Coordinates of C-alpha atoms and ligand atoms in Angstrom, one line a residue:
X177 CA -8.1 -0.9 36.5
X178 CA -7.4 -2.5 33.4
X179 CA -9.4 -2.1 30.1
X180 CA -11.7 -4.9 28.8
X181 CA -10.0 -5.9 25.6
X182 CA -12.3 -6.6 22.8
X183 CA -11.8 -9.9 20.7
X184 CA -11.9 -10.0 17.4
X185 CA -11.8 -13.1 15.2
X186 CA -10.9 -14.2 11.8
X187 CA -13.5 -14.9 8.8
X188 CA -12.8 -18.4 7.1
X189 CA -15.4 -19.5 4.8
X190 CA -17.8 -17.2 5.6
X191 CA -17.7 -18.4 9.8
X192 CA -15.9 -16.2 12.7
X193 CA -13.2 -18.5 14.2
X194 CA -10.1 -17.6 16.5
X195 CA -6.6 -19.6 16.4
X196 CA -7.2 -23.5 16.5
X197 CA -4.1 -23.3 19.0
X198 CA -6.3 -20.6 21.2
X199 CA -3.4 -18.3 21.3
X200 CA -4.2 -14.1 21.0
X201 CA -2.3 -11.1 20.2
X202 CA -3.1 -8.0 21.9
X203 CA -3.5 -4.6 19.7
X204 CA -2.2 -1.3 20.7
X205 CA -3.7 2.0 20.7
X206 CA -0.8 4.2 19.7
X207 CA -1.9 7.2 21.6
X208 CA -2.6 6.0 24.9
X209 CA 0.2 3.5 24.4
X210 CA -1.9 0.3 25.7
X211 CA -3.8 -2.6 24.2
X212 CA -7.4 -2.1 23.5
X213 CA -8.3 -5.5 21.3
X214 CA -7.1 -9.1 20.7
X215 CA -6.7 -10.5 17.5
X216 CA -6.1 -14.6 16.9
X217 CA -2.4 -15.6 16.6
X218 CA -2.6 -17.8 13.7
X219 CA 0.3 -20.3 13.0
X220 CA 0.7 -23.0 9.7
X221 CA -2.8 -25.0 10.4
X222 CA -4.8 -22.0 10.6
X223 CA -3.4 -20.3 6.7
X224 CA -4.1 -24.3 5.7
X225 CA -7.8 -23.7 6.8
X226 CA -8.1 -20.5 4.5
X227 CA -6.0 -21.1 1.9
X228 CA -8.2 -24.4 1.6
X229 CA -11.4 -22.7 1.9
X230 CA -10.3 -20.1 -1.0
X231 CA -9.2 -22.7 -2.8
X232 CA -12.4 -24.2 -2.8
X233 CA -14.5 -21.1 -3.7
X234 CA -12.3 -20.7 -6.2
X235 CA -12.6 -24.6 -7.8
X236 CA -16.5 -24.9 -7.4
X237 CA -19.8 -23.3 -5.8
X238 CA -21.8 -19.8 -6.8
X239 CA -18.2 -17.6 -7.3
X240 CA -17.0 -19.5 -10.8
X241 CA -19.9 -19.9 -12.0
X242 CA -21.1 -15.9 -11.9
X243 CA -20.4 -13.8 -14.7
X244 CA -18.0 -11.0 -14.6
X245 CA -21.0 -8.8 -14.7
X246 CA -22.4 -10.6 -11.7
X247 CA -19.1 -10.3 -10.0
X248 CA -19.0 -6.4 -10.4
X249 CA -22.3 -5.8 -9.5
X250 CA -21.6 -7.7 -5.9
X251 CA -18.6 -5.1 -5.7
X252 CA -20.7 -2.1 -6.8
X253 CA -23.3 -3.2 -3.8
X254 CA -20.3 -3.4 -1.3
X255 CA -19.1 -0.3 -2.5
X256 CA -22.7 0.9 -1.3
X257 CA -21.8 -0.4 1.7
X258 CA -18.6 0.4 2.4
X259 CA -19.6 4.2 2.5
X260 CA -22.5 3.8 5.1
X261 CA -19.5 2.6 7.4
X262 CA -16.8 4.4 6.4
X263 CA -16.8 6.0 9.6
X264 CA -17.0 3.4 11.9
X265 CA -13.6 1.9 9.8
X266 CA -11.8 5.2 10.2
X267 CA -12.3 5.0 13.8
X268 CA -10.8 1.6 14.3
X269 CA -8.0 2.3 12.2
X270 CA -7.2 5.6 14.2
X271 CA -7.7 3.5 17.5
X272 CA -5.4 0.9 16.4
X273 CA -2.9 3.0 14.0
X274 CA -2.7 5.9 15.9
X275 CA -2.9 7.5 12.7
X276 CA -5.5 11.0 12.1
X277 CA -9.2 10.8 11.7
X278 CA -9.1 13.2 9.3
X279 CA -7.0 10.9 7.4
X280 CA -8.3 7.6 7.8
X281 CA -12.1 8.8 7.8
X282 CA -10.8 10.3 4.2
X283 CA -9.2 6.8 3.3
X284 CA -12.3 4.6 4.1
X285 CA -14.5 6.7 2.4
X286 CA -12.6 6.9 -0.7
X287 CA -11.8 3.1 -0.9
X288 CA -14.9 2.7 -2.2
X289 CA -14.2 3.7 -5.5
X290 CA -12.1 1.4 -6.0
X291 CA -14.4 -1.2 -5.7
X292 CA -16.7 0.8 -8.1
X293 CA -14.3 1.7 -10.6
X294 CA -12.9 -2.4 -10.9
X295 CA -17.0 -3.6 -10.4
X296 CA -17.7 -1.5 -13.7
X297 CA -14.4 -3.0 -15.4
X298 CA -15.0 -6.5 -14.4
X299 CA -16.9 -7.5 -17.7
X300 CA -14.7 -5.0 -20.2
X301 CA -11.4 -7.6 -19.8
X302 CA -11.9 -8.8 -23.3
X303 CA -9.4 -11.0 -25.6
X304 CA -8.6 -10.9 -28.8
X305 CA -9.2 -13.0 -31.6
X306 CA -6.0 -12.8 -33.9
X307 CA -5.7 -12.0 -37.5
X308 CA -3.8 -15.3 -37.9
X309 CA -0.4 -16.2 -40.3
X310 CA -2.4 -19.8 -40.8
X311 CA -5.7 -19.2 -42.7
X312 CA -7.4 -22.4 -41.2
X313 CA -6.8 -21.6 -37.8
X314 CA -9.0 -19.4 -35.9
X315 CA -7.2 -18.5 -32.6
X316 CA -8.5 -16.3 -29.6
X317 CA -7.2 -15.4 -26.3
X318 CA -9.1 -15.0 -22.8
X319 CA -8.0 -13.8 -19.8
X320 CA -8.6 -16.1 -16.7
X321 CA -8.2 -15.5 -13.0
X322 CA -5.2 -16.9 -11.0
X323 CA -6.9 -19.0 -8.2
X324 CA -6.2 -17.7 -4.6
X325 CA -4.4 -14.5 -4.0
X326 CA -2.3 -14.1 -0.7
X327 CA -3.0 -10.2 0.5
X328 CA -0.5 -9.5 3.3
X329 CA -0.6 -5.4 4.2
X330 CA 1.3 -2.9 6.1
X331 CA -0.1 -1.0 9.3
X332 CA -0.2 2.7 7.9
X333 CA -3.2 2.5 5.9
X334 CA -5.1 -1.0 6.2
X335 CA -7.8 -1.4 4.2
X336 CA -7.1 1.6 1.6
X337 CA -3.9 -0.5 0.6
X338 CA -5.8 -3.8 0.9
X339 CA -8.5 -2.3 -1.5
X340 CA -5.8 -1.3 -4.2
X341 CA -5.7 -5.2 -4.5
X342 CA -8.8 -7.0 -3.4
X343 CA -11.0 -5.0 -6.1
X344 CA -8.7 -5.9 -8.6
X345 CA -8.3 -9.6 -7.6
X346 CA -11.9 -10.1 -7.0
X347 CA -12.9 -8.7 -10.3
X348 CA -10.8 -10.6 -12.4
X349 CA -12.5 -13.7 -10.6
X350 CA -9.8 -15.0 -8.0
X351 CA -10.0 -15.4 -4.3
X352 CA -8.5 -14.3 -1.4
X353 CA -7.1 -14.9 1.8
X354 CA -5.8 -11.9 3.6
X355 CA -3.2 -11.2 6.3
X356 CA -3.2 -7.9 7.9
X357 CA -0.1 -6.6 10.0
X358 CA -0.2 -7.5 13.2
X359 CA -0.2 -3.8 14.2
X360 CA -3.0 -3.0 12.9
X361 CA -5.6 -5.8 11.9
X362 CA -9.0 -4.7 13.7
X363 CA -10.5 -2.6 10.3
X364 CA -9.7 -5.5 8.4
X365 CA -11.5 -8.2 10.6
X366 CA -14.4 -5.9 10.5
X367 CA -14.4 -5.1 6.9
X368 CA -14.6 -8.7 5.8
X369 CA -18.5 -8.8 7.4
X370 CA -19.8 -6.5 4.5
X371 CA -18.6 -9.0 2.2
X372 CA -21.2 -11.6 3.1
X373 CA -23.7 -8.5 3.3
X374 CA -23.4 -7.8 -0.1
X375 CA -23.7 -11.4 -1.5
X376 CA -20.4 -12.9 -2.1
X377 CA -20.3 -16.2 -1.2
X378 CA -18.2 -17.6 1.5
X379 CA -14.8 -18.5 1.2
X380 CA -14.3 -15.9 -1.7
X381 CA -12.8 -13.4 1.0
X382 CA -11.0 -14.8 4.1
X383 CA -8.8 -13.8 6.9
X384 CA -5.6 -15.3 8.7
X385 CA -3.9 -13.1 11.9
X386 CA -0.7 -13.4 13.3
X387 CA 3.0 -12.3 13.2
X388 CA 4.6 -11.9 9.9
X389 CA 7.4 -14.4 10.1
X390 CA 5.1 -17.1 11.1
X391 CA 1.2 -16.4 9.2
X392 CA 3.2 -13.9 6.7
X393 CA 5.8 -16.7 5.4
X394 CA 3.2 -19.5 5.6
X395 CA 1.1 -17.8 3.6
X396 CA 3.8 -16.3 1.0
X397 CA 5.2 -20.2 0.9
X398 CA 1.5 -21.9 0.1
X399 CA 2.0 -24.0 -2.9
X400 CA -1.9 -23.5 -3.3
X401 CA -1.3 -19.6 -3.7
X402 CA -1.3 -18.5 -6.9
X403 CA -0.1 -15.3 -6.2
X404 CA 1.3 -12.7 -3.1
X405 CA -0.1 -9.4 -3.5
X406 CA 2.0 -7.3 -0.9
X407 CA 2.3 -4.1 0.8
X408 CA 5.2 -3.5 3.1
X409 CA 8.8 -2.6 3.7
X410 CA 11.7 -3.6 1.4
X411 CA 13.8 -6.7 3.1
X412 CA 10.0 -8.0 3.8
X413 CA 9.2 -7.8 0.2
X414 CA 12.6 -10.1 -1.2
X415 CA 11.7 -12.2 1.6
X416 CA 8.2 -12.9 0.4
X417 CA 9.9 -12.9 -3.6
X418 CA 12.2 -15.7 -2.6
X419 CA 9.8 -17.8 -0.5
X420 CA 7.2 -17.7 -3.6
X421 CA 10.3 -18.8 -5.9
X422 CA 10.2 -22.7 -5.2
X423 CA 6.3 -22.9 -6.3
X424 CA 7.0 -19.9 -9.0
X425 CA 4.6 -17.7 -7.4
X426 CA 3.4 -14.2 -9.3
X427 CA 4.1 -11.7 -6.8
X428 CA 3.6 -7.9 -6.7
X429 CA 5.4 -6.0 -4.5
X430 CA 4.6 -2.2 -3.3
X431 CA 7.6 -1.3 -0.7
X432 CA 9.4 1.2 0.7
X433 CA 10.6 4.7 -0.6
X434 CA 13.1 8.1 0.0
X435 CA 10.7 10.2 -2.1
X436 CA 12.7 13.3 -3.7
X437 CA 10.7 16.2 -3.2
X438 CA 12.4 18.8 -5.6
X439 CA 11.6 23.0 -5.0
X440 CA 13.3 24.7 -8.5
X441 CA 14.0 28.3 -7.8
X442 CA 11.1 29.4 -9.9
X443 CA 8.2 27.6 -8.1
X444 CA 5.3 29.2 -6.2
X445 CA 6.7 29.1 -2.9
X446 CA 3.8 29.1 -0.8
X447 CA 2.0 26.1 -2.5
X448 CA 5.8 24.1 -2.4
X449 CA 5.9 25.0 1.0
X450 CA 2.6 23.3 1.7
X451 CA 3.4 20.1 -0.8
X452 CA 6.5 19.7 1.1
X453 CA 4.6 19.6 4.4
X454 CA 2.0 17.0 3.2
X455 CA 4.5 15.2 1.9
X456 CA 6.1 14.1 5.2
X457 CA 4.3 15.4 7.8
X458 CA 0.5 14.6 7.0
X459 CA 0.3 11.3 8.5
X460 CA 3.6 11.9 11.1
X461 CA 5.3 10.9 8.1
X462 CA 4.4 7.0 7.8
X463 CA 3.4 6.8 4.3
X464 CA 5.6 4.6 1.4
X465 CA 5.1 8.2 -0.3
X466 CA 6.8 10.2 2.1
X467 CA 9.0 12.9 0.4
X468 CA 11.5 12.4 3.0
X469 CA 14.3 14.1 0.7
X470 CA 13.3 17.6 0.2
X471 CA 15.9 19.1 -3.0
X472 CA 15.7 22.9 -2.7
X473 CA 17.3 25.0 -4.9
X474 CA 20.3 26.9 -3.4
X475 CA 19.0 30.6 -4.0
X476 CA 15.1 29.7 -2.6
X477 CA 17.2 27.4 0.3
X478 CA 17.1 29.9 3.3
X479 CA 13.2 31.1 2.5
X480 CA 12.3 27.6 2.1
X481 CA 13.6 26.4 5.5
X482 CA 12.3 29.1 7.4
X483 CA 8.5 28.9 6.1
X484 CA 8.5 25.4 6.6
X485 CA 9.5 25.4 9.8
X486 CA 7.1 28.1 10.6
X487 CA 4.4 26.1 9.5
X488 CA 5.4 22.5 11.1
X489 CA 5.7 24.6 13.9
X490 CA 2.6 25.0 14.9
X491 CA 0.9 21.9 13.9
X492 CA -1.2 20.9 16.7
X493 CA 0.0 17.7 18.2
X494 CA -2.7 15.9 20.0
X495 CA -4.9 12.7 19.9
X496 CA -5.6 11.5 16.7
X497 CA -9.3 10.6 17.1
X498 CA -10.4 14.3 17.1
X499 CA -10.6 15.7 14.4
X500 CA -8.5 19.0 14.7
X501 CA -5.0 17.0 15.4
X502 CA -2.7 17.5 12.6
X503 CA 0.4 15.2 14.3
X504 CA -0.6 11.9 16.0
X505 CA 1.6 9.3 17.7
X506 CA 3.6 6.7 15.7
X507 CA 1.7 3.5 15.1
X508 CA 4.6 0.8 16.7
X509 CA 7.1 0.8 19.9
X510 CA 9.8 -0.8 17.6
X511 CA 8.6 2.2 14.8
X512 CA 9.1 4.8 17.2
X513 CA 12.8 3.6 18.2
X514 CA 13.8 3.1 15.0
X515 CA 12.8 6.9 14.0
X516 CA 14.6 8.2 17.1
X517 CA 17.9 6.1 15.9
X518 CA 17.6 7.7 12.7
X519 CA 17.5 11.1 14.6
X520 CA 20.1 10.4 16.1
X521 CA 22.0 9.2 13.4
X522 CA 21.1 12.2 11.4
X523 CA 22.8 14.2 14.0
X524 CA 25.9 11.8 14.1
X525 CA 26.6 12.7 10.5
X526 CA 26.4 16.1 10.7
X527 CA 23.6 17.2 9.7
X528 CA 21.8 20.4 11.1
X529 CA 18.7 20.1 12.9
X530 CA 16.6 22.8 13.1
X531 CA 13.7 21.7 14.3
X532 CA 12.3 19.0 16.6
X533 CA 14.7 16.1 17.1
X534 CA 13.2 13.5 20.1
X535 CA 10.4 12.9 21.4
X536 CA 7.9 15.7 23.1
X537 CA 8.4 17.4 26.3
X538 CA 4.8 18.0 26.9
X539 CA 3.7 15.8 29.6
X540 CA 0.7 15.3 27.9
X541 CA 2.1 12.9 25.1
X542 CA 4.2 10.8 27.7
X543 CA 2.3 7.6 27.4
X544 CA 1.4 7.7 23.6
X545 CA 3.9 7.3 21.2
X546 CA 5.1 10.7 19.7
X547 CA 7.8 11.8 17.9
X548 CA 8.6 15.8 17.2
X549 CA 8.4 16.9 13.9
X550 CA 12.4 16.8 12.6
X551 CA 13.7 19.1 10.1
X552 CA 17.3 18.5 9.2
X553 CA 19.3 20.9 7.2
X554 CA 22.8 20.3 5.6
X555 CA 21.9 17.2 4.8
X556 CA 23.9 15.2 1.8
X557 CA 22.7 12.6 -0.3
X558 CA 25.3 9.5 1.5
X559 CA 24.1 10.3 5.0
X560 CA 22.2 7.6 6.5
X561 CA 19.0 10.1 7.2
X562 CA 19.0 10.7 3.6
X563 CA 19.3 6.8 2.0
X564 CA 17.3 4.9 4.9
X565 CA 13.3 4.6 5.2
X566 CA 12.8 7.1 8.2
X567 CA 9.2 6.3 7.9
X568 CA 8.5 8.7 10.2
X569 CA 8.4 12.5 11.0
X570 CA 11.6 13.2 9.7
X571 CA 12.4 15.6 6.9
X572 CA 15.9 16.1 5.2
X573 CA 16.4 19.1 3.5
X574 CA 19.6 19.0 0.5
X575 CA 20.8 21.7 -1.1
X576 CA 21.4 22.1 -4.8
X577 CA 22.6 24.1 -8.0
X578 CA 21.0 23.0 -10.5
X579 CA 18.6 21.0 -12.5
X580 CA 21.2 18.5 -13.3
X581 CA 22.6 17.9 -9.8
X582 CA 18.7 17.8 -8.4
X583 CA 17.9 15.2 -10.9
X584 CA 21.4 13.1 -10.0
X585 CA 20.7 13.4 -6.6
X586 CA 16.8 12.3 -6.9
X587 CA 17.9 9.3 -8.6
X588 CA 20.8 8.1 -6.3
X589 CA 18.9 6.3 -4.3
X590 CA 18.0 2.5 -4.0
X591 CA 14.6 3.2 -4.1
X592 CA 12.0 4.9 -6.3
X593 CA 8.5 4.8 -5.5
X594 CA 7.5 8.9 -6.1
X595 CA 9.0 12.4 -6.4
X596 CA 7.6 15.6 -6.3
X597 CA 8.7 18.6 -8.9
X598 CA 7.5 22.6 -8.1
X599 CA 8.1 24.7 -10.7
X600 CA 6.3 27.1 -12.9
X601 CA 8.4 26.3 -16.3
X602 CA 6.7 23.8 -18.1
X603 CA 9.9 22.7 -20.5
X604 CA 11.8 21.7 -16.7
X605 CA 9.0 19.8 -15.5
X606 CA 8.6 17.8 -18.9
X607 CA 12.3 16.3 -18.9
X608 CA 12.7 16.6 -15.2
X609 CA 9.9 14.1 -15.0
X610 CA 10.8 12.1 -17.9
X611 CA 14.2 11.7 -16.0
X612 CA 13.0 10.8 -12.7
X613 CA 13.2 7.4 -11.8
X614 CA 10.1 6.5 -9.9
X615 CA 6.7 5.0 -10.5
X616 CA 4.8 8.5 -10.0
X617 CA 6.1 11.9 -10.5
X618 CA 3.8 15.0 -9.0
X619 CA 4.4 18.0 -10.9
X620 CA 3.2 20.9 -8.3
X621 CA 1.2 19.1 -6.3
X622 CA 2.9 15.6 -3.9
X623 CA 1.0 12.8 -2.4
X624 CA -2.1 12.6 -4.5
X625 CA -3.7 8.9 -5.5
X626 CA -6.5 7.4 -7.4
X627 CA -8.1 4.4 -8.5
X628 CA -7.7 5.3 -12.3
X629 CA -4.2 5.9 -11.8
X630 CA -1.8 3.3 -11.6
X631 CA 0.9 3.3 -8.9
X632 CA 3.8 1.4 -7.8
X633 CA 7.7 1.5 -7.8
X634 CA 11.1 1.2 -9.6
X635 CA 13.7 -0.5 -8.5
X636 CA 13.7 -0.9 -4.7
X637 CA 10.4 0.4 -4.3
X638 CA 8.5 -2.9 -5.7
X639 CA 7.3 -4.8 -8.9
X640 CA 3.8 -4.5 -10.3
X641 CA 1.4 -1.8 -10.4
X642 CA -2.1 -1.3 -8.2
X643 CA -4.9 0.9 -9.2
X644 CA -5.7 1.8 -13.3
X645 CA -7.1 -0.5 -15.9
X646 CA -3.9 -2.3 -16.2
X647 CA -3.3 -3.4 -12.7
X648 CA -6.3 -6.0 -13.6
X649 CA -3.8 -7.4 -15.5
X650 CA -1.2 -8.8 -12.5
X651 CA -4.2 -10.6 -11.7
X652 CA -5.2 -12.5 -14.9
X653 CA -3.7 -14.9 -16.9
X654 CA -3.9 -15.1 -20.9
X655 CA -5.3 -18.8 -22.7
X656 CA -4.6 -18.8 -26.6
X657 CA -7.6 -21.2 -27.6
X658 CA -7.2 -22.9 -31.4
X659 CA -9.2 -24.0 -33.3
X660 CA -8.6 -26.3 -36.6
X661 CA -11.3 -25.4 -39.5
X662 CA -10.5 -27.0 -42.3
X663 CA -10.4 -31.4 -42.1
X664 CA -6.8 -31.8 -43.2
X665 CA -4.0 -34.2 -41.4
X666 CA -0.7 -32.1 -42.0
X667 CA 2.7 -33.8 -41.6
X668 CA 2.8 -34.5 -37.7
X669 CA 6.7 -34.3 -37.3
X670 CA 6.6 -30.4 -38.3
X671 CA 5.4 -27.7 -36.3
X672 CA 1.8 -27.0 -37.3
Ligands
LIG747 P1 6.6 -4.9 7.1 O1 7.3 -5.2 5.9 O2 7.2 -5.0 8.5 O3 5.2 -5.7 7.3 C1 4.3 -5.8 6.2 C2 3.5 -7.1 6.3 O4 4.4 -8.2 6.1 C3 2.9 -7.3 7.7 O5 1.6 -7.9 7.5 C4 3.8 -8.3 8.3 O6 3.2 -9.1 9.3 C5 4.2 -9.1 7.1 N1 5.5 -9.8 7.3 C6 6.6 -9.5 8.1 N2 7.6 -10.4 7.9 C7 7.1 -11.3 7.0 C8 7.7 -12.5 6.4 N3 8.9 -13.0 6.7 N4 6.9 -13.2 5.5 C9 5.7 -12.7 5.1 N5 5.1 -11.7 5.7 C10 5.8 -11.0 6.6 O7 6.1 -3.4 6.9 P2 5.3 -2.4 7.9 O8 6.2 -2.0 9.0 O9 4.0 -3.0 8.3 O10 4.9 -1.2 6.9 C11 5.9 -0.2 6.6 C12 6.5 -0.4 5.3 O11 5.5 -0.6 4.3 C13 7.3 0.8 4.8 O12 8.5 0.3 4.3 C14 6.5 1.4 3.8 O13 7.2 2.3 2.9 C15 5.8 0.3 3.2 N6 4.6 0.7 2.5 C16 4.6 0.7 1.1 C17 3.4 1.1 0.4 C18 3.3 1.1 -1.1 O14 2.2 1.1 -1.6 N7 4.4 1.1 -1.8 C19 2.3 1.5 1.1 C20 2.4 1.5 2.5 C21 3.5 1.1 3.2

């Protein structure tokens, strides 16, 4: 018999509404491989609706006229709030994601921070007032919000990557309208509730569902959106760039990556061994941070290989809603086809693989969408499993000499979100980080964030930073204010 599916709707100034057309999307649970929920299809009219209703909060009502202090103390309560339900969030991003409890339970619990730590910095943005070349003039600057942000998120962590932003946005006074993927946009439409629990007014936060190409582009094409704030693959991130360009958009960007995860003959094996694990096999390897390349020294090479696949080995595969499951399914059909083409192609170019390479034989995982742990060895730096986003369980193991060659071969790569160093010598980790290029480098330790510490990528891997002090930053704009003190008239055709 089929399963009841269980509709939920967007928020739009502060009221539950589906698609004005009436049209739904169904959302999948990744490990039975069937829909569970509905979520409104949204087209053009329906981003009109919230972008005008953020808008509006934005222009007049209770939400300009707070204080910043105000402002952060309405995030400090949801903060409250968010970790009373934490675990009712992680569960409906496992069910919808497919991702681990473990994981996402640990996600929804820690976003709160994040809307503590930018609450308490809401009323430190100060300006300046400047020293001055003209002794008459007394001249300050104030920062000043934006007006609406556009949100749009990827399906691998929801509302932990929508957090990085909306705390930031919300405390530097703009609104929002958000747009979750598709894939996963259940936590999100359940979220939004606390918002009006905790006393922000309506409109500040709202919702819009649908496919990317049609919600996605409307929304990153609004001439009343100040500003896209995006999470998401590469070719999706220039596409969102160029459609702000004709209304001159801001637009951050956090993409894609093919982390370098590099093992120096001198590191502490057994805690490398472990980093490298975590780095692409945690959350079946769907994370921007995945340290898909692992670099291992030549002479460590053969150890290496052989611990790792010891250990990968007997991660438990399972359902990802109990809590002893170290590999779930892969969130997406599409996801899950790609990953096995990469396998495939990874195999096509000659590299060695030693472990995994398809999809489980275990009648048990038939319906659910798994993928084996893959470890490829042999791998060099042009093959297409080494520059491509696997996103996905898929490790690929390159072989080197020395420092120089592991640092060239880190760095030839389009992208550079993070990479990952293990070594005991504190000299090598000093310049080998100051000659990585990516937005984070982990010295003995991979995949570990924070709200106090800004992240984001070089080139290919996105513009902007999230999280940290200075991330408040992408979402404020400076005013110079002057001010005339003495009761002069200068020359009006020179520049006063
Ligand atoms: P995606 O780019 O397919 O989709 C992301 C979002 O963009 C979704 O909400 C989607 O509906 C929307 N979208 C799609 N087409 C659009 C368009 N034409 N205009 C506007 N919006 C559009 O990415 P995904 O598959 O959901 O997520 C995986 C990707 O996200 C990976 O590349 C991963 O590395 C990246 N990611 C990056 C970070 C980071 O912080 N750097 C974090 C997580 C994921």
């Amino acid at each position: 018999m089929a399963q009841t599916l269980q509709d939920f709707e967007n928020l739009v100034n502060g009221k539950r509404i589906a698609a004005r057309g009436g049209q739904w999307l169904d959302s999948y649970d990744p490990y039975r491989g069937e829909p569970w929920a509905r979520i409104p299809r949204c087209a053009q009219s329906d981003v009109d609706d919230a972008v005008a209703a953020a808008r509006a909060a934005f222009r007049s009502g209770p939400w300009p006229a707070m204080t910043p202090t105000e402002r952060g103390k309405l995030l400090v309560r949801l903060a409250g709030l968010i970790e009373r339900d934490a675990e009712r969030l992680g569960r409906l991003e496992t069910q919808d994601n497919g991702k681990l409890i473990a994981e996402m339970g640990a996600q929804t619990r820690y976003m709160a921070e994040w809307y503590r730590y930018f609450g308490g910095l809401a009323d430190k943005i100060e300006g300046r007032v400047l020293p001055m070349d003209k002794p008459s003039r007394f001249t300050f600057t104030r920062h000043e919000p934006l007006g609406v942000v556009a949100m749009i998120t990827a399906w691998n962590s929801p509302l932990l990557l929508l957090s990085w932003k909306l705390a930031a946005a919300l405390a530097a006074g703009n609104t929002a309208v958000i747009k979750p993927s598709e894939h996963a946009s259940v936590s999100t439409l359940e979220f939004v509730s606390l918002f009006e629990e905790a006393g922000f007014p309506p409109g500040v936060v709202n919702t819009v569902t649908g496919l990317g190409p049609d919600v996605g582009a409307a929304l990153a094409s609004h001439p009343d959106v100040a500003k896209v704030a995006f999470t998401g693959g590469d070719m999706t991130g220039q596409k969102i760039y160029e459609a702000g360009a004709p209304s001159l958009k801001r637009v951050s960007l956090e993409l894609g990556g093919k982390s370098a995860n590099i093992i120096f003959a001198d590191a502490n094996l057994d805690a490398a061994v472990m980093g490298a694990v975590s780095g692409i096999f945690a959350a079946s390897g769907q994370t921007c941070i995945a340290g898909s390349r692992l670099l291992v020294h030549r002479s460590v090479h053969d150890e290496v290989v052989e611990r790792l696949t010891e250990v990968a080995r007997t991660a438990k595969m399972g359902n990802p809603a109990e809590p002893g499951t170290q590999v779930g399914p892969v969130t997406t059909q599409p996801q899950r086809a790609h990953i096995l083409k990469m396998i495939e192609a990874g195999k096509a170019d000659g590299a060695r693989c030693v472990m995994g390479g398809g999809t489980p034989k275990d009648p048990a995982f038939a319906q659910g969408w798994f993928v084996e742990p893959t470890i490829f060895t042999g791998v060099s730096n042009d093959m297409r499993v080494a520059r491509i986003e696997v996103f996905g369980p898929v490790l690929s193991i390159i072989a080197f000499d020395d420092d120089a060659e592991a640092i060239r071969i880190a760095n030839d790569s389009p992208y550079g979100l993070a990479s990952g160093l293990w070594t005991r010598d504190i000299g090598r980790a000093i310049n080998a980080s100051r000659a990585m290029e990516s937005g984070t480098v982990w010295v003995n330790t991979y995949r570990a964030v924070s709200f106090m510490a800004p992240f984001g990528g070089y080139k290919r891997s996105g513009i902007g930073r999230e999280s940290g002090q200075e991330s408040i930053y992408e979402f404020l704009q400076t005013k110079t204010v002057w001010f005339e003190t003495e009761e002069s008239t200068s020359n009006p055709f020179i520049i006063r």
